Every structure is written in C-alpha cells, then in structure tokens.
Amino acid sequence: MSEHSTTSPQHPRAESLRIRERIVEYSQTGVVVLSGLIAHGRGEAFDYIIGEKTTECAKKAIRAAAAALLQAEHPVISVNGNAAALSAGDIARLAEVTGAALEVNLFHRLHGREEAVEKVLREAGARNILGVGEAASARIPEIQSDRRRVDPRGILIADVVLVPLEDGDRTVALVKMGKIVIAIDLNPLSRTAQYSTITIVDNIIRAMPALVTEAEILKKMSREDLRRIVSEYNNRKTLSEAIGFINERLSELAQNGIYLDWK
Ligand code: PTJ
C-alpha cells in the first residue's frame, strides 16, 4: 500500500479508501486495467451490503477451499491484475503453504502486463511463476478472450484452480474440463460465483489471509479427511446462505434506515 496515502486515518471509511488508492496506483503502473477499476467498484458495493466482514458462510467456503487445495495433485492459483494489486503477499504465502503453482492469467493480455503482474508477485516473495509470455502456449477450448491462453504445466493440467475476481466464461470452461474451481467473488449472483465448485463470497483482502490460516490448520490432516471435507461441502447451499444473509441484513437496515453511526 502507498506510504503517501492522502486518506486521514480518522476518516470513517479509511480502510476502504486506502484499498481504493492502492488499486488506482496499480492502474497507473499497468498492473490493473480500467475495467479492473469498474470491477473493484462493483465489489465495493457488495462489500458494503455484507457489512465488510467475513460471514459464517464465507468461512465455510474458505475451509472447503483450503481442503480442496491441500488434497489436490496439481493445485494452481490463477492471478490477474486486481488480485496481484490487492493480495500479492497472501497469494505467495498460500502457494507456499498448499504447494500450489502460481499462474498469471489475464483477461486483457496487453503488452508488458503479464511481466508487470509477475514482478508484483516476485516482489511479494513468490517464486516459479507460470503463464508469462510464451509459457502460456496451451489453449482452453470454448473461451474467446485471452484468458484461454494457459500454461501447459499449470492451469491446463490442474485438478484444482483458485480464480479470484474472475469472469464467468473461463469458470464455466474450467468446470466443464472436470476441474474443481474455487472462486473469490463478492457478488454471489455473478456467473463465476454461480458456476464455481466452491464460492467464497468475501473480499479478497480478507479471504486470502483467512485461506492461508485455514490451510496451515488443515495441513496436518490426511488426504482422505481433506477429501471428505470437500465432498461434504455444498456450494448451492452456501450461495443460498450468502444471498439469505444479504436479504436479512438489508431487511434489518430497512427497518430504521441507519447504516453508519453518524454521531
Ligand atoms: O487483470 P485482468 O485483465 O485479468 O482483468 C481482471 C478483471 C477483474 C477486470 C476481469 O476479471 C473482469 O472483468 O472481471 P468481472 O467480470 O468484472 O468480475 C469481477 C468480479 O469480482 C465481480 O463480480 C466483482 O464483484 C468481484 N470483485 C471485485 N472486487 C473484489 C471482488 N471480489 C472479491 N474481492 C474484491 N476485492
């Protein structure tokens, strides 16, 4: 995060504004694209509605996601511009704890962007980053965007793929290929959220460190026990709970119209 933040620490929404400053900063270095700023705004709106806290249903999804990554033969964490800007350090740590490979995979493969995202990951401590330049030589069928370009050592052969802040097309294609897809998406209504195997409806800022902690805890379990956690998990139920949570929260707020303490 910028050391030259213009946001006063006393501002009631300081944390959210500092995150916004960070994403704007990364857009100036080409890591985040303009549509990434729009995506962030959509995420912020949903975060406001859920109360900017990790919900109980998100915690359930985080546990299943950590188990899925740990029991996998070839787990891969797919990294785009927004994910790198917001969570590079935690992404590097999650890769280390779970043994997952990191692959840069961009919707907008503009000149120099893959390298820019790779640099952010390396500076955060990540090693062995797949999907950059010619390394993304394989293609996923059915996808029209640049996201179809994947690394044959990574997403192509992965059995479990974590896709933070994803677009729907690739999620559908990866699920069709028989992979377990884990999404982090604040919008429980998005195609990504709806089609993924495990959907964490939470801000990547909170979900990533929580995933690292959960993976550290579950790491002691046998593969069999980890697989049981994954098979007992029901994403349809978790999504219903996430939407139900939003419904109840809005109904409560609608009673008196107060969200913030204005005193
Ligand atoms: O870096 P690139 O080129 O790969 O492009 C990345 C973006 C994000 C622009 C691309 O994947 C895209 O267009 O995504 P969408 O279709 O806008 O979907 C992004 C989803 O992420 C939306 O459903 C948002 O609600 C959600 N989202 C945004 N910010 C956060 C978030 N979810 C969790 N945490 C956030 N901080």
JSON list of N, CA and C and ligand atoms in Angstrom, two decimals, residues 31 33 35-36 39-40 42-43 46 80-82 86 105-108 113 147 165-167 184-187 190 202-204, ligand 1:
[
{"chain": "A", "resi": 31, "resn": "VAL", "atom": "N", "xyz": [-0.64, -2.65, -14.01]},
{"chain": "A", "resi": 31, "resn": "VAL", "atom": "CA", "xyz": [-0.97, -3.96, -13.42]},
{"chain": "A", "resi": 31, "resn": "VAL", "atom": "C", "xyz": [-2.49, -4.17, -13.48]},
{"chain": "A", "resi": 33, "resn": "VAL", "atom": "N", "xyz": [-6.16, -3.00, -15.07]},
{"chain": "A", "resi": 33, "resn": "VAL", "atom": "CA", "xyz": [-6.72, -2.32, -16.25]},
{"chain": "A", "resi": 33, "resn": "VAL", "atom": "C", "xyz": [-7.92, -1.46, -15.84]},
{"chain": "A", "resi": 35, "resn": "SER", "atom": "N", "xyz": [-10.98, -1.63, -16.72]},
{"chain": "A", "resi": 35, "resn": "SER", "atom": "CA", "xyz": [-12.18, -2.40, -16.32]},
{"chain": "A", "resi": 35, "resn": "SER", "atom": "C", "xyz": [-11.97, -3.06, -14.96]},
{"chain": "A", "resi": 36, "resn": "GLY", "atom": "N", "xyz": [-10.70, -3.18, -14.54]},
{"chain": "A", "resi": 36, "resn": "GLY", "atom": "CA", "xyz": [-10.42, -3.67, -13.19]},
{"chain": "A", "resi": 36, "resn": "GLY", "atom": "C", "xyz": [-10.91, -2.67, -12.14]},
{"chain": "A", "resi": 39, "resn": "ALA", "atom": "N", "xyz": [-14.59, -3.22, -11.94]},
{"chain": "A", "resi": 39, "resn": "ALA", "atom": "CA", "xyz": [-14.84, -4.47, -11.19]},
{"chain": "A", "resi": 39, "resn": "ALA", "atom": "C", "xyz": [-14.67, -4.21, -9.69]},
{"chain": "A", "resi": 40, "resn": "HIS", "atom": "N", "xyz": [-13.67, -3.42, -9.33]},
{"chain": "A", "resi": 40, "resn": "HIS", "atom": "CA", "xyz": [-13.43, -3.12, -7.91]},
{"chain": "A", "resi": 40, "resn": "HIS", "atom": "C", "xyz": [-14.63, -2.37, -7.32]},
{"chain": "A", "resi": 42, "resn": "ARG", "atom": "N", "xyz": [-17.69, -2.53, -8.27]},
{"chain": "A", "resi": 42, "resn": "ARG", "atom": "CA", "xyz": [-18.81, -3.47, -8.08]},
{"chain": "A", "resi": 42, "resn": "ARG", "atom": "C", "xyz": [-18.58, -4.29, -6.80]},
{"chain": "A", "resi": 43, "resn": "GLY", "atom": "N", "xyz": [-17.35, -4.71, -6.61]},
{"chain": "A", "resi": 43, "resn": "GLY", "atom": "CA", "xyz": [-17.03, -5.47, -5.40]},
{"chain": "A", "resi": 43, "resn": "GLY", "atom": "C", "xyz": [-17.27, -4.64, -4.15]},
{"chain": "A", "resi": 46, "resn": "PHE", "atom": "N", "xyz": [-20.94, -4.56, -3.13]},
{"chain": "A", "resi": 46, "resn": "PHE", "atom": "CA", "xyz": [-21.39, -5.78, -2.44]},
{"chain": "A", "resi": 46, "resn": "PHE", "atom": "C", "xyz": [-20.79, -5.88, -1.04]},
{"chain": "A", "resi": 80, "resn": "ASN", "atom": "N", "xyz": [-4.72, -12.48, -11.60]},
{"chain": "A", "resi": 80, "resn": "ASN", "atom": "CA", "xyz": [-4.93, -11.39, -12.56]},
{"chain": "A", "resi": 80, "resn": "ASN", "atom": "C", "xyz": [-4.46, -10.06, -11.93]},
{"chain": "A", "resi": 81, "resn": "GLY", "atom": "N", "xyz": [-4.72, -8.96, -12.64]},
{"chain": "A", "resi": 81, "resn": "GLY", "atom": "CA", "xyz": [-4.21, -7.66, -12.19]},
{"chain": "A", "resi": 81, "resn": "GLY", "atom": "C", "xyz": [-4.75, -7.25, -10.83]},
{"chain": "A", "resi": 82, "resn": "ASN", "atom": "N", "xyz": [-6.07, -7.32, -10.66]},
{"chain": "A", "resi": 82, "resn": "ASN", "atom": "CA", "xyz": [-6.66, -6.90, -9.37]},
{"chain": "A", "resi": 82, "resn": "ASN", "atom": "C", "xyz": [-6.16, -7.75, -8.22]},
{"chain": "A", "resi": 86, "resn": "LEU", "atom": "N", "xyz": [-4.06, -6.33, -4.94]},
{"chain": "A", "resi": 86, "resn": "LEU", "atom": "CA", "xyz": [-4.66, -6.32, -3.60]},
{"chain": "A", "resi": 86, "resn": "LEU", "atom": "C", "xyz": [-4.07, -7.34, -2.64]},
{"chain": "A", "resi": 105, "resn": "ASN", "atom": "N", "xyz": [-2.78, -15.16, -15.32]},
{"chain": "A", "resi": 105, "resn": "ASN", "atom": "CA", "xyz": [-3.77, -15.38, -16.37]},
{"chain": "A", "resi": 105, "resn": "ASN", "atom": "C", "xyz": [-4.64, -14.13, -16.45]},
{"chain": "A", "resi": 106, "resn": "LEU", "atom": "N", "xyz": [-4.56, -13.45, -17.59]},
{"chain": "A", "resi": 106, "resn": "LEU", "atom": "CA", "xyz": [-5.21, -12.14, -17.71]},
{"chain": "A", "resi": 106, "resn": "LEU", "atom": "C", "xyz": [-6.32, -12.16, -18.74]},
{"chain": "A", "resi": 107, "resn": "PHE", "atom": "N", "xyz": [-7.37, -11.42, -18.41]},
{"chain": "A", "resi": 107, "resn": "PHE", "atom": "CA", "xyz": [-8.44, -11.22, -19.39]},
{"chain": "A", "resi": 107, "resn": "PHE", "atom": "C", "xyz": [-7.91, -10.29, -20.48]},
{"chain": "A", "resi": 108, "resn": "HIS", "atom": "N", "xyz": [-7.17, -9.26, -20.07]},
{"chain": "A", "resi": 108, "resn": "HIS", "atom": "CA", "xyz": [-6.62, -8.28, -21.01]},
{"chain": "A", "resi": 108, "resn": "HIS", "atom": "C", "xyz": [-5.11, -8.47, -21.07]},
{"chain": "A", "resi": 113, "resn": "ARG", "atom": "N", "xyz": [1.97, -6.49, -19.60]},
{"chain": "A", "resi": 113, "resn": "ARG", "atom": "CA", "xyz": [1.17, -6.65, -18.37]},
{"chain": "A", "resi": 113, "resn": "ARG", "atom": "C", "xyz": [1.51, -7.91, -17.59]},
{"chain": "A", "resi": 147, "resn": "ARG", "atom": "N", "xyz": [-8.04, -15.06, -21.86]},
{"chain": "A", "resi": 147, "resn": "ARG", "atom": "CA", "xyz": [-7.96, -15.99, -20.73]},
{"chain": "A", "resi": 147, "resn": "ARG", "atom": "C", "xyz": [-7.80, -17.44, -21.20]},
{"chain": "A", "resi": 165, "resn": "LEU", "atom": "N", "xyz": [-11.59, -13.06, -8.40]},
{"chain": "A", "resi": 165, "resn": "LEU", "atom": "CA", "xyz": [-12.10, -11.98, -9.26]},
{"chain": "A", "resi": 165, "resn": "LEU", "atom": "C", "xyz": [-12.10, -12.37, -10.74]},
{"chain": "A", "resi": 166, "resn": "GLU", "atom": "N", "xyz": [-12.84, -13.38, -11.02]},
{"chain": "A", "resi": 166, "resn": "GLU", "atom": "CA", "xyz": [-12.82, -14.00, -12.36]},
{"chain": "A", "resi": 166, "resn": "GLU", "atom": "C", "xyz": [-14.01, -13.53, -13.20]},
{"chain": "A", "resi": 167, "resn": "ASP", "atom": "N", "xyz": [-13.92, -13.76, -14.51]},
{"chain": "A", "resi": 167, "resn": "ASP", "atom": "CA", "xyz": [-15.12, -13.58, -15.36]},
{"chain": "A", "resi": 167, "resn": "ASP", "atom": "C", "xyz": [-15.73, -14.97, -15.59]},
{"chain": "A", "resi": 184, "resn": "ILE", "atom": "N", "xyz": [-13.24, -16.48, -5.60]},
{"chain": "A", "resi": 184, "resn": "ILE", "atom": "CA", "xyz": [-13.45, -15.46, -4.56]},
{"chain": "A", "resi": 184, "resn": "ILE", "atom": "C", "xyz": [-14.18, -14.33, -5.27]},
{"chain": "A", "resi": 185, "resn": "ASP", "atom": "N", "xyz": [-15.41, -14.09, -4.88]},
{"chain": "A", "resi": 185, "resn": "ASP", "atom": "CA", "xyz": [-16.22, -13.09, -5.59]},
{"chain": "A", "resi": 185, "resn": "ASP", "atom": "C", "xyz": [-17.26, -12.53, -4.63]},
{"chain": "A", "resi": 186, "resn": "LEU", "atom": "N", "xyz": [-17.21, -11.21, -4.45]},
{"chain": "A", "resi": 186, "resn": "LEU", "atom": "CA", "xyz": [-18.16, -10.57, -3.53]},
{"chain": "A", "resi": 186, "resn": "LEU", "atom": "C", "xyz": [-19.60, -10.60, -4.05]},
{"chain": "A", "resi": 187, "resn": "ASN", "atom": "N", "xyz": [-19.75, -10.83, -5.34]},
{"chain": "A", "resi": 187, "resn": "ASN", "atom": "CA", "xyz": [-21.09, -10.86, -5.92]},
{"chain": "A", "resi": 187, "resn": "ASN", "atom": "C", "xyz": [-21.59, -12.31, -6.04]},
{"chain": "A", "resi": 190, "resn": "SER", "atom": "N", "xyz": [-22.97, -13.45, -9.56]},
{"chain": "A", "resi": 190, "resn": "SER", "atom": "CA", "xyz": [-22.19, -13.47, -10.81]},
{"chain": "A", "resi": 190, "resn": "SER", "atom": "C", "xyz": [-22.15, -14.89, -11.38]},
{"chain": "A", "resi": 202, "resn": "ASP", "atom": "N", "xyz": [-16.61, -13.10, -0.41]},
{"chain": "A", "resi": 202, "resn": "ASP", "atom": "CA", "xyz": [-15.89, -12.26, 0.55]},
{"chain": "A", "resi": 202, "resn": "ASP", "atom": "C", "xyz": [-14.91, -11.39, -0.22]},
{"chain": "A", "resi": 203, "resn": "ASN", "atom": "N", "xyz": [-14.41, -10.35, 0.42]},
{"chain": "A", "resi": 203, "resn": "ASN", "atom": "CA", "xyz": [-13.39, -9.51, -0.20]},
{"chain": "A", "resi": 203, "resn": "ASN", "atom": "C", "xyz": [-12.07, -10.27, -0.22]},
{"chain": "A", "resi": 204, "resn": "ILE", "atom": "N", "xyz": [-11.38, -10.24, -1.34]},
{"chain": "A", "resi": 204, "resn": "ILE", "atom": "CA", "xyz": [-10.09, -10.94, -1.46]},
{"chain": "A", "resi": 204, "resn": "ILE", "atom": "C", "xyz": [-9.12, -10.47, -0.35]},
{"chain": "B", "resi": 1, "resn": "PTJ", "atom": "O1", "xyz": [-6.49, -8.29, -14.88]},
{"chain": "B", "resi": 1, "resn": "PTJ", "atom": "P1", "xyz": [-7.39, -8.87, -15.92]},
{"chain": "B", "resi": 1, "resn": "PTJ", "atom": "O2", "xyz": [-7.07, -8.38, -17.31]},
{"chain": "B", "resi": 1, "resn": "PTJ", "atom": "O3", "xyz": [-7.44, -10.37, -15.90]},
{"chain": "B", "resi": 1, "resn": "PTJ", "atom": "O4", "xyz": [-8.91, -8.36, -15.62]},
{"chain": "B", "resi": 1, "resn": "PTJ", "atom": "C1", "xyz": [-9.44, -8.55, -14.34]},
{"chain": "B", "resi": 1, "resn": "PTJ", "atom": "C2", "xyz": [-10.94, -8.14, -14.28]},
{"chain": "B", "resi": 1, "resn": "PTJ", "atom": "C3", "xyz": [-11.33, -8.09, -12.80]},
{"chain": "B", "resi": 1, "resn": "PTJ", "atom": "C4", "xyz": [-11.10, -6.77, -14.91]},
{"chain": "B", "resi": 1, "resn": "PTJ", "atom": "C5", "xyz": [-11.78, -9.18, -15.06]},
{"chain": "B", "resi": 1, "resn": "PTJ", "atom": "O5", "xyz": [-11.58, -10.43, -14.50]},
{"chain": "B", "resi": 1, "resn": "PTJ", "atom": "C6", "xyz": [-13.25, -8.81, -15.06]},
{"chain": "B", "resi": 1, "resn": "PTJ", "atom": "O6", "xyz": [-13.74, -8.11, -15.92]},
{"chain": "B", "resi": 1, "resn": "PTJ", "atom": "O7", "xyz": [-13.95, -9.33, -14.04]},
{"chain": "B", "resi": 1, "resn": "PTJ", "atom": "P2", "xyz": [-15.53, -9.07, -13.80]},
{"chain": "B", "resi": 1, "resn": "PTJ", "atom": "O8", "xyz": [-16.31, -9.84, -14.81]},
{"chain": "B", "resi": 1, "resn": "PTJ", "atom": "O9", "xyz": [-15.79, -7.62, -13.64]},
{"chain": "B", "resi": 1, "resn": "PTJ", "atom": "O10", "xyz": [-15.73, -9.79, -12.42]},
{"chain": "B", "resi": 1, "resn": "PTJ", "atom": "C7", "xyz": [-15.03, -9.41, -11.27]},
{"chain": "B", "resi": 1, "resn": "PTJ", "atom": "C8", "xyz": [-15.83, -9.86, -10.05]},
{"chain": "B", "resi": 1, "resn": "PTJ", "atom": "O11", "xyz": [-15.01, -9.64, -8.92]},
{"chain": "B", "resi": 1, "resn": "PTJ", "atom": "C9", "xyz": [-17.12, -9.06, -9.82]},
{"chain": "B", "resi": 1, "resn": "PTJ", "atom": "O12", "xyz": [-18.19, -9.96, -9.61]},
{"chain": "B", "resi": 1, "resn": "PTJ", "atom": "C10", "xyz": [-16.86, -8.24, -8.54]},
{"chain": "B", "resi": 1, "resn": "PTJ", "atom": "O13", "xyz": [-17.99, -8.15, -7.73]},
{"chain": "B", "resi": 1, "resn": "PTJ", "atom": "C11", "xyz": [-15.78, -9.07, -7.86]},
{"chain": "B", "resi": 1, "resn": "PTJ", "atom": "N1", "xyz": [-14.86, -8.29, -7.04]},
{"chain": "B", "resi": 1, "resn": "PTJ", "atom": "C12", "xyz": [-14.35, -7.05, -7.29]},
{"chain": "B", "resi": 1, "resn": "PTJ", "atom": "N2", "xyz": [-13.50, -6.67, -6.33]},
{"chain": "B", "resi": 1, "resn": "PTJ", "atom": "C13", "xyz": [-13.44, -7.70, -5.43]},
{"chain": "B", "resi": 1, "resn": "PTJ", "atom": "C14", "xyz": [-14.31, -8.73, -5.90]},
{"chain": "B", "resi": 1, "resn": "PTJ", "atom": "N3", "xyz": [-14.46, -9.89, -5.24]},
{"chain": "B", "resi": 1, "resn": "PTJ", "atom": "C15", "xyz": [-13.73, -10.05, -4.11]},
{"chain": "B", "resi": 1, "resn": "PTJ", "atom": "N4", "xyz": [-12.89, -9.11, -3.61]},
{"chain": "B", "resi": 1, "resn": "PTJ", "atom": "C16", "xyz": [-12.72, -7.92, -4.24]},
{"chain": "B", "resi": 1, "resn": "PTJ", "atom": "N5", "xyz": [-11.88, -7.00, -3.74]}
]
